[in-house]
Amino acid sequence: MGATEIVIIFLIYLLLFGAKGIPSLAKSLGEGVRHFKSATDEIQREILDTKNDIKTDFRDIKKQASSVADKAQEE
């Protein structure tokens, strides 16, 4: 969305709801941005947790494969 489109939307809002509606618009926008940011942070946390779980699983599998290979060499 470009700057001119935002200005046009703001002007239409101003015409429809008047100057008294601006604080409620700002509050709604702030809540929306806050909600979006928290959702983005939660998604990033989930991705990082999954990445760490995969690394841990890979290390466990690598250890198991190493111990199986050592046992095979002993026999």
Short mmCIF file of N, CA and C in Angstrom, two decimals:
data_model
loop_
_atom_site.label_atom_id
_atom_site.label_comp_id
_atom_site.label_asym_id
_atom_site.label_seq_id
_atom_site.Cartn_x
_atom_site.Cartn_y
_atom_site.Cartn_z
N MET A 1 0.85 -1.16 0.00
CA MET A 1 0.00 0.00 0.00
C MET A 1 0.91 1.24 0.00
N GLY A 2 0.67 2.12 -0.91
CA GLY A 2 1.49 3.33 -1.01
C GLY A 2 1.01 4.43 -0.09
N ALA A 3 1.81 5.47 -0.01
CA ALA A 3 1.50 6.59 0.88
C ALA A 3 0.24 7.32 0.43
N THR A 4 0.06 7.46 -0.88
CA THR A 4 -1.13 8.18 -1.36
C THR A 4 -2.41 7.40 -1.02
N GLU A 5 -2.34 6.08 -1.10
CA GLU A 5 -3.52 5.27 -0.77
C GLU A 5 -3.86 5.40 0.70
N ILE A 6 -2.85 5.43 1.54
CA ILE A 6 -3.08 5.58 2.98
C ILE A 6 -3.70 6.94 3.28
N VAL A 7 -3.22 7.98 2.61
CA VAL A 7 -3.77 9.33 2.82
C VAL A 7 -5.22 9.37 2.36
N ILE A 8 -5.53 8.76 1.23
CA ILE A 8 -6.91 8.75 0.73
C ILE A 8 -7.82 8.02 1.72
N ILE A 9 -7.39 6.88 2.21
CA ILE A 9 -8.18 6.13 3.19
C ILE A 9 -8.39 6.96 4.45
N PHE A 10 -7.33 7.64 4.91
CA PHE A 10 -7.44 8.49 6.10
C PHE A 10 -8.44 9.62 5.87
N LEU A 11 -8.40 10.23 4.70
CA LEU A 11 -9.33 11.33 4.40
C LEU A 11 -10.77 10.83 4.36
N ILE A 12 -10.99 9.67 3.76
CA ILE A 12 -12.34 9.11 3.73
C ILE A 12 -12.82 8.81 5.15
N TYR A 13 -11.94 8.24 5.97
CA TYR A 13 -12.28 7.96 7.37
C TYR A 13 -12.62 9.27 8.09
N LEU A 14 -11.84 10.29 7.85
CA LEU A 14 -12.07 11.59 8.48
C LEU A 14 -13.42 12.17 8.06
N LEU A 15 -13.77 12.02 6.79
CA LEU A 15 -15.06 12.52 6.33
C LEU A 15 -16.22 11.73 6.93
N LEU A 16 -16.06 10.43 7.06
CA LEU A 16 -17.15 9.60 7.57
C LEU A 16 -17.34 9.72 9.08
N PHE A 17 -16.23 9.74 9.82
CA PHE A 17 -16.34 9.68 11.28
C PHE A 17 -15.94 10.96 11.99
N GLY A 18 -15.38 11.90 11.29
CA GLY A 18 -15.00 13.18 11.89
C GLY A 18 -13.72 13.08 12.71
N ALA A 19 -13.32 14.21 13.26
CA ALA A 19 -12.07 14.29 14.01
C ALA A 19 -12.14 13.50 15.31
N LYS A 20 -13.33 13.30 15.85
CA LYS A 20 -13.47 12.56 17.10
C LYS A 20 -13.19 11.07 16.92
N GLY A 21 -13.25 10.60 15.70
CA GLY A 21 -13.01 9.19 15.44
C GLY A 21 -11.54 8.84 15.29
N ILE A 22 -10.67 9.84 15.20
CA ILE A 22 -9.24 9.59 15.02
C ILE A 22 -8.62 8.84 16.19
N PRO A 23 -8.91 9.19 17.44
CA PRO A 23 -8.32 8.41 18.55
C PRO A 23 -8.71 6.93 18.53
N SER A 24 -9.96 6.65 18.19
CA SER A 24 -10.36 5.25 18.14
C SER A 24 -9.67 4.53 16.98
N LEU A 25 -9.45 5.23 15.88
CA LEU A 25 -8.72 4.66 14.75
C LEU A 25 -7.28 4.36 15.16
N ALA A 26 -6.65 5.31 15.85
CA ALA A 26 -5.26 5.11 16.29
C ALA A 26 -5.18 3.95 17.28
N LYS A 27 -6.14 3.85 18.17
CA LYS A 27 -6.15 2.75 19.14
C LYS A 27 -6.30 1.41 18.43
N SER A 28 -7.21 1.35 17.48
CA SER A 28 -7.42 0.10 16.72
C SER A 28 -6.18 -0.28 15.93
N LEU A 29 -5.55 0.70 15.30
CA LEU A 29 -4.32 0.43 14.56
C LEU A 29 -3.21 -0.05 15.48
N GLY A 30 -3.08 0.57 16.64
CA GLY A 30 -2.07 0.15 17.61
C GLY A 30 -2.29 -1.27 18.09
N GLU A 31 -3.54 -1.61 18.38
CA GLU A 31 -3.84 -2.98 18.82
C GLU A 31 -3.56 -3.98 17.70
N GLY A 32 -3.88 -3.61 16.49
CA GLY A 32 -3.62 -4.50 15.35
C GLY A 32 -2.14 -4.74 15.14
N VAL A 33 -1.36 -3.67 15.22
CA VAL A 33 0.09 -3.80 15.06
C VAL A 33 0.67 -4.63 16.20
N ARG A 34 0.21 -4.40 17.42
CA ARG A 34 0.69 -5.16 18.58
C ARG A 34 0.37 -6.65 18.42
N HIS A 35 -0.84 -6.94 17.98
CA HIS A 35 -1.25 -8.34 17.78
C HIS A 35 -0.42 -8.99 16.68
N PHE A 36 -0.19 -8.27 15.60
CA PHE A 36 0.61 -8.79 14.49
C PHE A 36 2.04 -9.06 14.94
N LYS A 37 2.61 -8.15 15.73
CA LYS A 37 3.98 -8.33 16.21
C LYS A 37 4.08 -9.53 17.14
N SER A 38 3.12 -9.70 18.02
CA SER A 38 3.17 -10.84 18.94
C SER A 38 3.00 -12.16 18.18
N ALA A 39 2.15 -12.16 17.16
CA ALA A 39 1.99 -13.37 16.35
C ALA A 39 3.27 -13.69 15.59
N THR A 40 3.93 -12.67 15.07
CA THR A 40 5.20 -12.86 14.36
C THR A 40 6.27 -13.40 15.30
N ASP A 41 6.34 -12.84 16.50
CA ASP A 41 7.31 -13.32 17.49
C ASP A 41 7.04 -14.78 17.86
N GLU A 42 5.78 -15.13 18.01
CA GLU A 42 5.42 -16.51 18.35
C GLU A 42 5.82 -17.47 17.24
N ILE A 43 5.60 -17.08 16.01
CA ILE A 43 5.99 -17.93 14.87
C ILE A 43 7.50 -18.11 14.84
N GLN A 44 8.25 -17.03 15.07
CA GLN A 44 9.72 -17.13 15.09
C GLN A 44 10.18 -18.06 16.20
N ARG A 45 9.56 -17.97 17.39
CA ARG A 45 9.92 -18.87 18.49
C ARG A 45 9.66 -20.32 18.13
N GLU A 46 8.52 -20.57 17.52
CA GLU A 46 8.18 -21.94 17.11
C GLU A 46 9.20 -22.48 16.11
N ILE A 47 9.59 -21.66 15.16
CA ILE A 47 10.58 -22.10 14.16
C ILE A 47 11.91 -22.41 14.83
N LEU A 48 12.35 -21.54 15.74
CA LEU A 48 13.62 -21.77 16.42
C LEU A 48 13.56 -23.01 17.31
N ASP A 49 12.44 -23.21 18.00
CA ASP A 49 12.28 -24.40 18.85
C ASP A 49 12.32 -25.67 18.01
N THR A 50 11.65 -25.64 16.87
CA THR A 50 11.65 -26.79 15.98
C THR A 50 13.05 -27.06 15.46
N LYS A 51 13.76 -26.00 15.12
CA LYS A 51 15.14 -26.14 14.62
C LYS A 51 16.01 -26.79 15.69
N ASN A 52 15.87 -26.34 16.93
CA ASN A 52 16.66 -26.91 18.02
C ASN A 52 16.30 -28.38 18.27
N ASP A 53 15.01 -28.70 18.17
CA ASP A 53 14.58 -30.10 18.34
C ASP A 53 15.18 -30.99 17.25
N ILE A 54 15.19 -30.49 16.03
CA ILE A 54 15.76 -31.26 14.92
C ILE A 54 17.25 -31.47 15.12
N LYS A 55 17.94 -30.42 15.58
CA LYS A 55 19.38 -30.56 15.84
C LYS A 55 19.63 -31.62 16.92
N THR A 56 18.84 -31.58 17.98
CA THR A 56 18.98 -32.56 19.06
C THR A 56 18.71 -33.97 18.55
N ASP A 57 17.66 -34.14 17.78
CA ASP A 57 17.34 -35.45 17.22
C ASP A 57 18.47 -35.94 16.31
N PHE A 58 19.01 -35.05 15.50
CA PHE A 58 20.09 -35.42 14.60
C PHE A 58 21.33 -35.87 15.38
N ARG A 59 21.63 -35.15 16.46
CA ARG A 59 22.79 -35.53 17.28
C ARG A 59 22.57 -36.92 17.90
N ASP A 60 21.36 -37.18 18.38
CA ASP A 60 21.05 -38.49 18.96
C ASP A 60 21.20 -39.60 17.93
N ILE A 61 20.69 -39.37 16.75
CA ILE A 61 20.80 -40.38 15.69
C ILE A 61 22.26 -40.60 15.30
N LYS A 62 23.02 -39.52 15.25
CA LYS A 62 24.45 -39.62 14.92
C LYS A 62 25.19 -40.45 15.98
N LYS A 63 24.87 -40.22 17.25
CA LYS A 63 25.49 -40.99 18.33
C LYS A 63 25.12 -42.47 18.22
N GLN A 64 23.86 -42.74 17.95
CA GLN A 64 23.41 -44.13 17.82
C GLN A 64 24.10 -44.81 16.63
N ALA A 65 24.21 -44.10 15.53
CA ALA A 65 24.86 -44.67 14.35
C ALA A 65 26.34 -44.94 14.65
N SER A 66 26.96 -44.03 15.38
CA SER A 66 28.37 -44.19 15.74
C SER A 66 28.57 -45.41 16.64
N SER A 67 27.67 -45.57 17.61
CA SER A 67 27.82 -46.72 18.52
C SER A 67 27.55 -48.04 17.78
N VAL A 68 26.61 -48.05 16.84
CA VAL A 68 26.35 -49.25 16.06
C VAL A 68 27.57 -49.57 15.19
N ALA A 69 28.17 -48.55 14.60
CA ALA A 69 29.35 -48.76 13.76
C ALA A 69 30.51 -49.28 14.59
N ASP A 70 30.68 -48.77 15.82
CA ASP A 70 31.75 -49.25 16.72
C ASP A 70 31.52 -50.70 17.08
N LYS A 71 30.29 -51.07 17.37
CA LYS A 71 29.97 -52.47 17.71
C LYS A 71 30.22 -53.38 16.52
N ALA A 72 29.91 -52.91 15.34
CA ALA A 72 30.11 -53.71 14.12
C ALA A 72 31.60 -53.93 13.88
N GLN A 73 32.42 -52.93 14.17
CA GLN A 73 33.87 -53.05 13.96
C GLN A 73 34.49 -54.00 15.00
N GLU A 74 33.93 -54.03 16.19
CA GLU A 74 34.44 -54.91 17.24
C GLU A 74 34.19 -56.37 16.89
N GLU A 75 33.12 -56.65 16.21
CA GLU A 75 32.77 -58.03 15.88
C GLU A 75 33.49 -58.46 14.66
#
